[in-house]
Amino acid sequence: MSLSIYQFSVFDYFFIAISIFFFLVLKIRKEFFLKFSGVFLFITILLYQLLWILKGLDITDEGYMLTKSWYMLHGMWKENIDILWGSTLFNGLWLSIIGKPLVIWERIGVVLLISSTYLIIFQILRNYFDTIKLFIIVFITNLFATSQLVYTLNYNNIPVFFVLVAILFMVKYIETDKKYFLILLGIFLSMALFSRFTFAIFLILPFPYIFYQYYFLKKNKKDLLKSIYNSIIGISIGVIIAITILIFTNSLGVYIDKIILKFGAIGSSEIINSHSSSELISRYIEDFWQIATFTFVFSILYFVPVIISKIKINKYYKVLLYILLGLLLYYFADIKRDSIKWQYIILSFIFSSLMLYSFFSKFDKRKSILVIISLGFMLFSFIGSDNGILMTIYSGSCVLAFCIALLSIESLKTTINNFEVRFDIPVYIILGFIVFLIIINKNNDVYRDRPRNELVVPFKTEALNGIYSHELRVNAVDSMVLAFNQISKNDQKTLAFGSNPMFHFITNSKPFLSNPWFFSLDDFNKKINANEFPDFIVFSKKNPRSINWPIFNEIIYNNEDSIDFNFLQEFIINNNYELVYSNSMFDIYASIYSIYQKDGENIIDGKNDELLDYFVPYNGNTKIMLDSSIIHKSKYSFKILSAQDDEIHGILKPNLLENEVYIFEAWVYFTSPNTLWVQMGGSISLYSQNIEAEKWTKIKCIKKVSDSRLLIGIPNLPSGEYILIDEIALYNVKKIKTY
């Protein structure tokens, strides 16, 4: 197996980082390193993460969060209020700093958040463990926890960061008994709540320890009440700030509705975060069974290197055996190229290490509290995620528990049958396994893109400056964006169908629906019924979830997606959308409103007093006359009424040319709510619009005609009711230049 340039990059980085580390520790002063170890850790992780942010493009998960966050502060605030809105707002504020969509800026923000998160974990643990060992393990943990990373500030990593900051203040309170730490703790817990509503469970974080102090440490009641008061004050400050924002943006009701919608269906088959509660519970049970099995096995295997260490053989043979154990572990984790088994192994080591530590060590109150907090955080942080417990790795919520587990078991010494037993060697094997696994797989851990050594072509799209992918993907995206920018306008909206939410961010085109990823037929029909149509519809022709697009033609639409896809295909035919651009990955369809404009004068003379000669009623019940009592702009309105309850319609005399496109405009006034339809050359060119009562409403339609007739009608006009029409107009059109 040959090592790629990216694997050598990891080696080089380790060599440089370790060299600097030992130089600081051994050559300068250990005290200097210990004093600034947090700064060194932050910079080291920051530099490591910056190595990888230029490679790869994912238009699915990454695009979803980027689009939501950007448009929350750019014209679609209410549409992006949901149970995760705090995370969206936090990311939107970061994106808005530079004032334009830019993917690389988002990734820099992610790297800063990762570095800050691990610094917080380091600060939480530095008074519990040896600083140098802690430094090494936190850094190595950062390697696996950021593998196959989705580079967005999102509803997974943002609330985890807030809770970890709260835990840091909790630890500060435990160590100092200073009550103001409880206020700060409460503020960050409330920030986590609004960033991910399922994190509401962590609002109880300070209270178990407060009551523990009262009942077991014999704190007085005054201290108890003061601690509770400060915790509630902190939580209330954060909640009040969030609710104030919602009230001033007139979106508190929207937020409450979203909470009811998401959690009012627990126990039923309704959708919660796109997955039913029964599906999530089934996934979680499967995860825990897998981890329980691995935990049992690894609890036994922990003793294998311990036994080897007691065998009287040459120390070099022992080292070879330890290396062999690490390679066997790697083989087991990577067998059949299983991309997630190693993650179950990592999580299982947490439980097996803590089980052995609790069994063989003396009770340590300080450390036990920390273990309970870290395990509770890990085990409740993934609720609501379809990724199950593996989300604790993707979000980083398992890192605190992992570091505690390895550091605790590494320092454990016990005696079994008069033999001294140490578990440091198994820990070193685990750490070596992690480093080896990351180095070997680093070339292939780009999220939903090809191996790193193939990602050498830069994008030319402005929003993707600095990002690299393979040539076919770059060409597909760049050419699509170039074409779209030539035919679109700033105020137009687009429906991107087929797992392509990134489209809106890189083209700065507003989504037609509030959710830029998942297509909702109900939401779509509501907009159509309100006479709102997407200006453009973009289809993905191949599966964006695949690492290979657009190289291979992999299945993109499942059964449910196929229904929506067929519906939209029928919709674009019935509404005269035209294919204006196509490449190997994307099709762009444009509404005829977007690609045609008026050409020439009004074909129908705009003087309403002459329309009596233009309009020919279809039946005897239809009466026409002029009216001056209610007008819009002209001297007279054109009045149509019916002698009895009946459908009324008639023909406007101008003859239309078949297969030509026309724009029809008019202002209409109904005495009661009704529907006006316009048929421009055949039933296939029918347009209808619901009209409110006693209000002038403008209608506008553009159609490609199939015969020469222009008809206007009302399905049923009650006797005595009437409609008024003013400023009626018909125009020829010309096509705007398309790509």
XYZ file of C-alpha atoms in Angstrom:
739
model
C 0.000 0.000 0.000
C 1.537 3.283 -1.098
C 1.072 6.363 1.020
C -0.469 9.404 -0.635
C 0.736 12.953 -0.296
C -2.074 13.560 2.191
C -0.942 10.728 4.436
C 2.576 12.139 4.314
C 1.076 15.516 5.265
C -0.264 13.935 8.424
C 3.144 12.403 9.151
C 4.856 15.744 8.546
C 2.399 17.527 10.780
C 2.919 15.017 13.572
C 6.680 15.258 13.248
C 6.628 19.059 13.450
C 4.022 19.184 16.241
C 5.807 16.567 18.362
C 9.183 18.232 17.784
C 7.856 21.606 18.908
C 6.109 19.947 21.833
C 9.261 18.277 23.176
C 11.343 21.372 22.470
C 9.009 23.437 24.600
C 8.863 20.852 27.352
C 12.526 19.813 27.515
C 14.585 22.639 26.087
C 12.917 25.724 27.436
C 11.038 25.136 30.658
C 8.315 22.754 31.573
C 6.666 25.525 33.594
C 6.454 27.715 30.490
C 4.652 24.994 28.571
C 2.285 24.245 31.435
C 1.408 27.902 31.787
C 0.548 28.353 28.101
C -0.514 24.765 27.294
C -4.064 25.851 26.483
C -2.808 28.354 23.931
C -0.477 25.767 22.393
C -3.323 23.253 22.154
C -5.646 25.758 20.479
C -3.014 26.747 17.899
C -1.983 23.131 17.247
C -5.549 21.969 16.582
C -6.267 25.097 14.545
C -3.280 24.485 12.264
C -4.121 20.804 11.897
C -7.731 21.495 10.920
C -6.740 24.228 8.457
C -4.798 21.593 6.492
C -8.025 19.995 5.262
C -10.621 22.719 4.701
C -9.865 23.410 1.027
C -10.695 19.955 -0.297
C -14.123 18.710 -1.329
C -17.630 20.042 -1.856
C -20.839 18.621 -0.430
C -24.029 20.236 -1.762
C -26.354 18.322 0.606
C -25.752 18.668 4.378
C -23.227 21.465 4.047
C -25.437 23.316 1.580
C -28.529 22.938 3.768
C -27.029 24.703 6.780
C -25.324 27.374 4.694
C -28.534 28.261 2.855
C -30.691 28.325 5.999
C -28.169 30.414 7.924
C -27.521 32.923 5.158
C -31.161 33.565 4.306
C -32.244 33.779 7.940
C -30.578 37.203 7.954
C -31.207 37.963 4.289
C -34.952 38.084 3.806
C -36.240 34.741 5.153
C -36.184 35.127 8.942
C -39.542 33.538 9.755
C -39.067 30.738 7.247
C -35.990 29.634 9.217
C -37.465 29.809 12.708
C -37.622 26.260 14.038
C -36.517 24.315 17.115
C -32.883 24.825 16.043
C -33.044 28.521 15.215
C -30.304 29.587 17.641
C -27.742 27.544 15.728
C -28.964 28.969 12.431
C -28.734 32.524 13.788
C -25.238 31.957 15.216
C -24.023 30.671 11.853
C -25.855 33.400 9.955
C -24.107 36.070 12.019
C -20.739 34.494 11.235
C -21.501 34.297 7.497
C -22.696 37.906 7.463
C -19.419 39.287 8.785
C -17.946 39.357 5.275
C -21.270 40.306 3.665
C -21.411 37.726 0.877
C -21.799 33.943 0.500
C -18.385 32.295 0.792
C -17.925 28.615 1.642
C -14.298 28.946 2.769
C -15.336 31.540 5.358
C -17.796 29.069 6.818
C -15.068 26.443 7.086
C -12.745 28.854 8.861
C -15.538 29.407 11.368
C -15.878 25.651 11.863
C -12.137 25.306 12.520
C -12.291 28.099 15.100
C -15.253 26.412 16.805
C -13.485 23.021 16.864
C -10.318 24.542 18.335
C -12.374 26.412 20.945
C -14.353 23.289 21.827
C -11.239 21.253 22.518
C -9.714 24.123 24.458
C -12.812 24.166 26.686
C -12.494 20.395 27.251
C -8.830 20.878 28.118
C -9.716 23.608 30.618
C -12.386 21.429 32.220
C -9.937 18.579 32.832
C -6.623 20.297 33.523
C -7.131 20.353 37.307
C -7.991 16.652 37.335
C -5.204 15.112 35.247
C -1.566 15.548 34.312
C -1.366 18.479 31.886
C 1.069 16.899 29.421
C -0.872 13.643 29.157
C -4.098 15.613 28.868
C -2.614 17.728 26.062
C -1.631 14.621 24.076
C -4.935 12.787 24.499
C -7.115 15.832 23.718
C -5.129 16.466 20.552
C -5.290 12.826 19.401
C -9.014 12.773 20.155
C -9.454 15.718 17.819
C -8.166 13.477 14.998
C -10.970 10.918 15.036
C -13.744 13.275 16.118
C -13.243 15.451 13.033
C -12.860 12.677 10.465
C -15.402 12.929 7.612
C -16.444 16.279 9.004
C -19.344 18.281 7.562
C -17.815 21.749 7.529
C -20.699 23.802 8.886
C -21.528 25.607 12.099
C -24.687 23.655 12.780
C -27.255 22.392 15.267
C -24.877 19.596 16.319
C -21.591 21.331 17.134
C -22.910 24.734 18.280
C -25.137 23.521 21.155
C -22.420 21.037 22.188
C -19.999 23.953 22.508
C -22.490 25.900 24.638
C -23.061 22.936 26.989
C -19.318 22.347 27.342
C -18.849 25.993 28.328
C -21.642 25.503 30.863
C -19.865 22.391 32.211
C -16.669 24.440 32.550
C -18.541 26.968 34.692
C -20.064 24.071 36.633
C -16.583 22.771 37.401
C -15.484 26.286 38.394
C -18.434 26.486 40.769
C -17.629 23.079 42.294
C -14.000 24.091 42.831
C -14.616 27.626 44.173
C -18.243 27.658 45.388
C -18.607 31.084 43.742
C -22.258 31.566 42.875
C -21.781 33.838 39.864
C -20.502 30.822 37.921
C -24.039 29.434 38.183
C -25.398 32.551 36.448
C -22.933 32.142 33.582
C -23.717 28.419 33.450
C -27.434 29.140 33.126
C -26.939 31.646 30.299
C -25.002 29.132 28.190
C -27.492 26.335 28.923
C -30.320 28.534 27.650
C -28.264 29.311 24.529
C -27.925 25.560 23.971
C -31.691 25.187 24.436
C -32.537 27.583 21.600
C -29.792 26.104 19.424
C -31.273 22.621 19.729
C -34.531 22.229 21.631
C -33.819 18.627 22.665
C -30.971 20.053 24.785
C -33.657 21.333 27.175
C -32.822 18.312 29.317
C -29.460 19.897 30.203
C -31.186 22.800 31.962
C -31.175 20.578 35.063
C -27.341 20.384 35.013
C -26.620 22.457 38.162
C -29.503 21.280 40.333
C -28.499 17.665 41.192
C -25.146 18.884 42.527
C -26.789 21.763 44.417
C -29.072 19.310 46.213
C -26.129 16.943 46.713
C -24.351 19.777 48.522
C -27.367 20.351 50.748
C -28.163 16.754 51.690
C -24.692 15.164 51.767
C -22.243 18.031 52.292
C -24.580 19.663 54.820
C -24.730 23.073 53.165
C -27.214 25.364 54.897
C -30.599 26.124 53.420
C -29.643 29.728 52.677
C -26.791 28.555 50.442
C -29.136 26.059 48.781
C -31.682 28.726 47.913
C -29.008 31.159 46.740
C -27.489 28.541 44.410
C -30.898 27.656 42.979
C -31.710 31.343 42.601
C -28.471 32.105 40.714
C -28.983 29.114 38.380
C -32.524 30.188 37.567
C -31.394 33.795 37.068
C -28.798 32.669 34.517
C -31.242 30.474 32.621
C -33.862 33.230 32.703
C -31.456 35.823 31.282
C -30.763 33.632 28.254
C -34.425 32.733 27.782
C -35.548 36.369 28.052
C -32.968 37.471 25.465
C -34.069 34.751 23.037
C -37.788 35.418 23.517
C -37.203 39.156 23.132
C -35.562 38.521 19.770
C -38.533 36.371 18.727
C -41.073 38.971 19.884
C -39.367 41.891 18.136
C -39.162 39.860 14.919
C -42.816 38.834 15.284
C -41.861 35.153 15.214
C -42.599 33.866 18.727
C -45.826 32.271 17.516
C -43.947 30.568 14.687
C -41.455 29.114 17.192
C -44.196 27.805 19.468
C -45.997 26.255 16.501
C -42.797 24.495 15.414
C -42.301 23.038 18.910
C -45.865 21.730 18.957
C -45.498 20.329 15.456
C -42.258 18.512 16.265
C -43.099 17.140 19.687
C -46.868 16.895 19.627
C -46.586 13.642 17.689
C -44.241 11.686 19.998
C -45.550 8.163 20.332
C -47.202 8.273 16.934
C -45.905 7.696 13.448
C -45.646 11.404 12.710
C -42.385 12.786 11.460
C -39.924 14.223 13.973
C -36.872 15.738 12.291
C -37.807 13.700 9.196
C -37.774 10.407 11.109
C -40.577 8.795 13.127
C -40.103 8.248 16.853
C -40.374 4.467 16.357
C -37.557 4.549 13.784
C -35.336 6.550 16.127
C -35.986 4.269 19.101
C -35.235 1.205 16.969
C -31.960 2.790 15.838
C -30.953 3.669 19.395
C -31.643 0.146 20.667
C -29.539 -1.285 17.858
C -26.708 1.120 18.682
C -26.683 0.282 22.378
C -26.731 -3.435 21.671
C -23.722 -3.060 19.377
C -21.838 -0.984 21.920
C -22.767 -3.275 24.813
C -21.337 -6.229 22.883
C -18.100 -4.409 22.062
C -17.809 -3.094 25.638
C -18.005 -6.594 27.076
C -15.387 -7.909 24.633
C -12.969 -5.009 25.127
C -13.296 -5.179 28.911
C -11.798 -8.669 28.645
C -9.272 -7.778 25.936
C -7.973 -4.942 28.122
C -6.124 -7.621 30.100
C -4.294 -9.096 27.077
C -1.547 -6.430 26.985
C -1.463 -6.549 30.789
C -0.699 -10.275 30.596
C 1.897 -9.688 27.866
C 3.627 -7.133 30.088
C 4.056 -9.826 32.775
C 5.535 -12.433 30.425
C 9.288 -12.803 30.843
C 10.437 -12.185 27.287
C 12.623 -9.626 25.608
C 11.086 -6.137 25.824
C 11.383 -5.707 22.050
C 9.213 -8.801 21.528
C 6.685 -7.276 23.873
C 6.653 -4.094 21.821
C 6.116 -6.158 18.663
C 3.206 -7.941 20.321
C 1.684 -4.615 21.335
C 2.012 -3.358 17.759
C 0.432 -6.589 16.517
C -2.531 -6.054 18.860
C -2.968 -2.542 17.460
C -2.872 -3.858 13.888
C -5.414 -6.570 14.735
C -7.662 -3.892 16.199
C -7.278 -1.851 13.013
C -8.075 -4.891 10.868
C -11.200 -5.567 12.899
C -12.289 -1.932 12.668
C -11.614 -1.603 8.951
C -12.658 -5.088 7.801
C -14.727 -4.947 4.613
C -14.058 -1.195 4.561
C -16.738 -0.657 7.214
C -16.802 3.110 7.568
C -18.517 3.240 10.975
C -17.337 0.169 12.928
C -14.307 2.046 14.235
C -16.678 4.641 15.681
C -18.521 1.976 17.677
C -15.116 0.751 18.872
C -14.153 4.238 20.085
C -17.411 4.609 22.013
C -17.075 1.106 23.452
C -13.650 1.998 24.838
C -15.301 4.785 26.828
C -17.636 2.386 28.592
C -15.155 -0.450 29.041
C -12.491 1.936 30.426
C -14.882 3.550 32.880
C -16.236 0.154 33.960
C -12.750 -1.127 34.770
C -11.794 2.126 36.451
C -14.869 2.135 38.678
C -14.322 -1.527 39.578
C -10.622 -1.338 40.480
C -10.159 2.217 41.757
C -10.976 3.846 45.051
C -13.941 6.176 45.089
C -12.966 9.717 44.090
C -15.807 12.155 44.685
C -14.428 14.933 42.478
C -13.727 12.689 39.537
C -16.985 10.739 39.955
C -19.021 13.919 39.581
C -17.120 14.724 36.388
C -17.684 11.206 35.026
C -21.432 11.431 35.691
C -21.672 14.834 33.989
C -19.674 13.729 30.927
C -21.583 10.444 30.470
C -24.933 12.156 30.966
C -24.001 14.762 28.386
C -22.911 12.118 25.882
C -25.916 9.830 26.356
C -28.583 12.532 26.071
C -26.988 14.766 23.442
C -27.950 12.665 20.412
C -31.688 12.414 21.152
C -33.633 13.255 17.999
C -30.780 12.434 15.604
C -31.161 9.653 13.040
C -27.398 9.046 13.325
C -27.967 7.568 16.761
C -25.153 7.485 19.274
C -22.615 7.996 16.480
C -23.762 11.629 16.497
C -21.779 11.999 19.740
C -18.629 11.617 17.621
C -19.774 13.921 14.804
C -20.865 16.643 17.250
C -18.019 16.166 19.730
C -20.247 15.430 22.728
C -18.375 12.171 23.452
C -14.943 13.803 23.607
C -15.107 14.852 27.256
C -16.094 11.339 28.359
C -13.464 9.746 26.079
C -10.650 11.862 27.514
C -11.772 11.185 31.094
C -12.002 7.449 30.417
C -8.544 7.088 28.883
C -6.803 9.398 31.338
C -8.434 7.650 34.294
C -7.601 4.122 33.190
C -4.071 5.138 32.108
C -3.197 6.246 35.632
C -4.898 3.276 37.322
C -2.757 0.891 39.352
C -4.230 -2.089 41.165
C -3.258 -5.465 42.533
C -4.788 -8.772 41.468
C -3.546 -11.937 43.260
C -0.431 -10.090 44.452
C 0.347 -8.922 40.897
C 0.540 -5.223 40.198
C -1.680 -4.402 37.233
C -1.414 -1.241 35.132
C -3.656 -0.319 32.205
C -1.442 2.296 30.595
C -0.266 -0.002 27.778
C -3.826 -0.705 26.525
C -4.382 3.053 26.450
C -1.240 3.566 24.355
C -2.400 0.822 21.987
C -5.783 2.564 21.623
C -4.118 5.906 20.918
C -1.771 4.290 18.414
C -4.771 2.616 16.775
C -6.497 5.992 16.396
C -3.444 7.689 14.889
C -2.792 4.791 12.507
C -6.455 4.644 11.454
C -6.597 8.365 10.718
C -3.314 8.384 8.798
C -4.298 5.421 6.627
C -7.803 6.710 5.889
C -7.128 10.437 5.686
C -7.031 10.449 1.911
C -10.551 9.010 1.773
C -12.353 10.848 4.571
C -13.654 13.834 2.577
C -17.369 14.123 3.194
C -19.291 13.110 0.038
C -16.448 13.749 -2.380
C -13.690 11.746 -4.043
C -10.285 10.970 -2.438
C -8.199 14.012 -1.588
C -5.493 13.271 -4.152
C -8.122 13.716 -6.915
C -9.397 17.060 -5.609
C -6.954 19.368 -7.362
C -9.141 21.575 -9.571
C -10.271 24.937 -8.109
C -13.821 26.196 -8.518
C -14.283 29.459 -10.410
C -17.646 30.259 -8.810
C -17.166 33.264 -6.516
C -18.852 31.646 -3.494
C -16.511 28.645 -3.867
C -13.242 30.563 -4.089
C -10.442 28.520 -2.523
C -12.340 25.201 -2.690
C -11.064 22.263 -4.770
C -12.742 19.175 -6.183
C -12.286 16.859 -9.159
C -12.617 18.229 -12.670
C -16.047 16.844 -13.557
C -17.668 18.144 -10.371
C -16.033 21.539 -10.738
C -17.176 21.845 -14.356
C -20.733 20.762 -13.528
C -21.122 23.307 -10.720
C -19.263 26.220 -12.327
C -21.075 25.958 -15.648
C -24.455 25.644 -13.931
C -23.833 28.729 -11.780
C -22.554 30.716 -14.762
C -25.641 29.842 -16.803
C -28.024 30.645 -13.968
C -26.432 34.007 -13.252
C -26.892 35.026 -16.888
C -30.620 34.360 -16.956
C -31.722 35.189 -13.400
C -32.487 38.384 -11.501
C -31.900 39.211 -7.840
C -35.523 39.096 -6.714
C -36.359 35.730 -8.295
C -36.916 32.496 -6.357
C -35.795 28.998 -7.210
C -36.906 25.502 -6.316
C -33.844 23.228 -6.198
C -35.103 19.636 -6.234
C -32.973 16.564 -5.674
C -30.874 17.166 -2.529
C -29.209 20.340 -3.745
C -29.740 23.013 -1.056
C -26.236 24.399 -1.719
C -27.572 25.848 -5.000
C -29.232 28.762 -3.208
C -26.108 29.721 -1.290
C -23.647 29.684 -4.182
C -26.035 31.485 -6.570
C -27.509 33.825 -3.920
C -30.984 32.806 -5.127
C -33.767 32.673 -2.536
C -35.444 29.292 -2.006
C -39.028 29.077 -3.198
C -40.001 26.901 -0.217
C -39.046 27.535 3.413
C -37.112 24.256 3.579
C -34.397 24.357 0.918
C -33.816 20.594 1.002
C -36.986 18.600 1.628
C -39.805 19.092 -0.862
C -43.197 19.599 0.784
C -46.107 19.094 -1.610
C -48.483 20.842 0.799
C -46.280 23.939 1.056
C -45.780 23.939 -2.706
C -49.512 23.773 -3.426
C -50.250 26.532 -0.908
C -47.942 28.872 -2.787
C -49.349 27.883 -6.178
C -52.906 28.441 -4.932
C -51.781 31.882 -3.773
C -50.553 32.509 -7.330
C -46.866 32.258 -6.353
C -44.759 30.297 -8.810
C -41.038 29.477 -8.734
C -39.110 31.454 -11.311
C -36.737 28.521 -11.815
C -36.769 24.811 -11.014
C -33.410 23.041 -10.823
C -33.209 19.247 -10.932
C -30.273 17.072 -9.900
C -29.805 14.342 -12.507
C -27.508 12.176 -10.365
C -27.320 11.455 -6.654
C -25.643 14.340 -4.735
C -25.244 12.080 -1.695
C -22.793 9.950 -3.649
C -19.077 10.688 -3.521
C -18.948 10.042 -7.264
C -21.297 12.572 -8.823
C -21.382 13.423 -11.663
C -19.135 10.550 -12.758
C -21.617 7.713 -12.298
C -25.362 7.635 -12.875
C -26.384 6.361 -9.453
C -30.013 6.104 -8.308
C -31.148 9.489 -7.022
C -34.869 9.252 -6.319
C -36.434 6.684 -4.009
C -40.129 5.806 -4.195
C -41.329 8.906 -2.339
C -38.942 11.217 -4.186
C -40.034 9.687 -7.489
C -43.631 10.704 -6.793
C -42.550 14.293 -6.152
C -40.240 14.222 -9.174
C -43.053 13.036 -11.464
C -45.375 15.668 -10.012
C -42.880 18.440 -10.767
C -42.229 17.120 -14.266
C -45.956 17.306 -14.949
C -46.074 20.746 -13.342
C -43.410 22.222 -15.626
C -45.209 20.855 -18.696
C -48.624 22.176 -17.643
C -47.201 25.585 -16.764
C -45.015 26.052 -19.833
C -41.636 25.976 -18.085
C -38.760 25.732 -20.541
C -35.450 23.898 -20.231
C -32.886 26.693 -20.452
C -29.738 24.854 -19.373
C -28.532 21.286 -18.936
C -25.219 19.631 -18.128
C -24.057 16.272 -16.801
C -25.514 16.933 -13.338
C -28.179 19.655 -13.440
C -31.211 20.747 -15.462
C -32.528 24.305 -15.103
C -36.139 25.007 -16.076
C -37.350 28.601 -16.261
C -40.848 29.970 -15.906
C -41.910 31.708 -19.072
C -42.368 34.822 -16.919
C -38.604 34.711 -16.368
C -37.501 34.352 -19.959
C -40.039 36.484 -21.870
C -40.770 40.219 -21.777
C -43.302 42.520 -23.454
C -42.633 43.434 -27.048
C -44.535 46.298 -28.620
C -47.829 48.013 -27.827
C -51.052 46.697 -26.311
C -52.823 44.646 -28.955
C -56.211 45.386 -27.338
C -57.135 49.053 -27.381
C -57.072 50.073 -23.737
C -60.189 52.300 -24.001
C -62.902 50.432 -22.133
C -65.725 52.130 -24.032
C -64.555 50.262 -27.130
C -64.373 46.882 -25.379
C -68.117 46.397 -25.889
C -67.243 45.720 -29.522
C -64.338 43.434 -28.625
C -66.097 41.103 -26.161
C -68.498 38.446 -27.524
C -70.581 36.656 -24.781
C -70.848 32.868 -25.087
C -74.431 32.614 -23.823
C -77.521 34.765 -23.486
C -77.287 35.079 -19.710
C -74.065 37.045 -19.963
C -74.565 40.806 -20.065
C -71.921 43.470 -20.705
C -71.967 47.219 -20.161
C -69.824 50.140 -19.086
C -69.771 51.385 -15.481
C -68.420 54.634 -14.058
C -69.358 54.141 -10.388
C -66.371 51.916 -9.501
C -63.266 52.454 -11.568
C -59.574 51.674 -11.223
C -57.870 54.069 -13.590
C -59.945 54.518 -16.748
C -63.040 56.675 -17.163
C -65.213 53.573 -17.338
C -64.948 50.012 -16.106
C -66.004 47.098 -18.278
C -68.872 45.396 -16.419
C -69.925 41.747 -16.825
C -73.026 40.368 -15.071
C -75.331 37.395 -15.305
C -79.119 37.218 -15.574
C -79.145 34.005 -13.498
C -76.738 31.760 -11.573
C -74.545 30.439 -14.335
C -71.043 30.192 -15.739
C -70.298 33.221 -17.819
C -67.561 33.651 -20.362
C -66.870 35.265 -23.683
C -64.288 35.744 -26.389
C -62.079 38.760 -26.860
C -61.883 39.345 -30.603
C -58.138 39.670 -31.269
C -57.019 36.565 -33.095
C -53.991 34.869 -31.563
C -51.259 33.212 -33.566
C -50.780 29.555 -32.731
C -47.531 28.532 -30.953
C -46.784 32.162 -30.095
C -46.432 33.437 -26.521
C -48.566 36.301 -25.185
C -48.857 38.308 -21.958
C -52.378 39.109 -20.749
C -52.958 41.742 -18.023
C -56.011 43.292 -16.390
C -57.357 44.726 -13.146
C -60.535 43.030 -11.871
C -63.100 43.781 -9.168
C -65.586 41.198 -7.816
C -68.603 41.931 -5.638
C -68.108 38.561 -3.893
C -65.150 36.155 -3.751
C -64.839 34.171 -6.955
C -62.431 32.823 -9.558
C -61.502 34.390 -12.858
C -60.063 32.236 -15.610
C -58.301 33.211 -18.800
C -57.849 30.760 -21.646
C -55.295 31.880 -24.194
C -55.618 29.555 -27.129
C -56.867 26.142 -25.996
C -57.527 24.469 -22.655
C -53.842 23.624 -22.189
C -53.238 27.361 -21.788
C -55.827 27.890 -19.031
C -54.970 30.307 -16.222
C -57.138 30.874 -13.145
C -56.850 33.125 -10.102
C -58.910 33.487 -6.934
C -60.166 37.062 -6.498
C -61.119 38.674 -3.182
C -64.361 40.639 -2.868
C -64.588 44.434 -3.269
C -60.913 44.887 -3.993
C -59.137 45.695 -7.244
C -56.757 42.839 -8.059
C -54.241 42.670 -10.852
C -54.036 39.502 -12.903
C -51.161 38.679 -15.205
C -50.501 35.525 -17.159
C -48.196 34.494 -19.928
C -49.000 31.489 -22.097
C -47.961 29.735 -25.245
C -51.162 29.419 -27.269
C -52.446 26.454 -29.265
C -55.306 28.154 -31.157
C -56.526 31.658 -31.960
C -59.124 32.226 -29.196
C -58.767 34.408 -26.064
C -61.509 33.627 -23.543
C -62.379 35.188 -20.160
C -64.829 33.596 -17.727
C -66.127 32.948 -14.211
C -67.154 29.382 -13.199
C -70.372 30.529 -11.525
C -71.593 34.099 -11.155
C -74.710 34.412 -8.953
C -77.619 36.408 -10.274
C -77.281 40.045 -9.326
C -73.513 39.802 -8.876
C -71.064 41.296 -11.337
C -67.401 41.788 -12.089
C -65.561 44.850 -13.331
C -62.506 44.784 -15.586
C -60.173 47.723 -16.200
C -56.876 48.333 -18.027
C -57.188 45.126 -20.028
C -54.127 44.485 -22.209
C -52.542 41.860 -24.450
C -48.907 41.934 -25.565
C -46.627 40.106 -27.909
C -43.418 38.999 -26.234
C -39.765 38.499 -27.025
C -37.438 36.002 -25.458
C -34.776 37.247 -23.080
C -31.347 35.938 -24.027
C -30.717 32.620 -22.284
C -27.527 30.695 -21.795
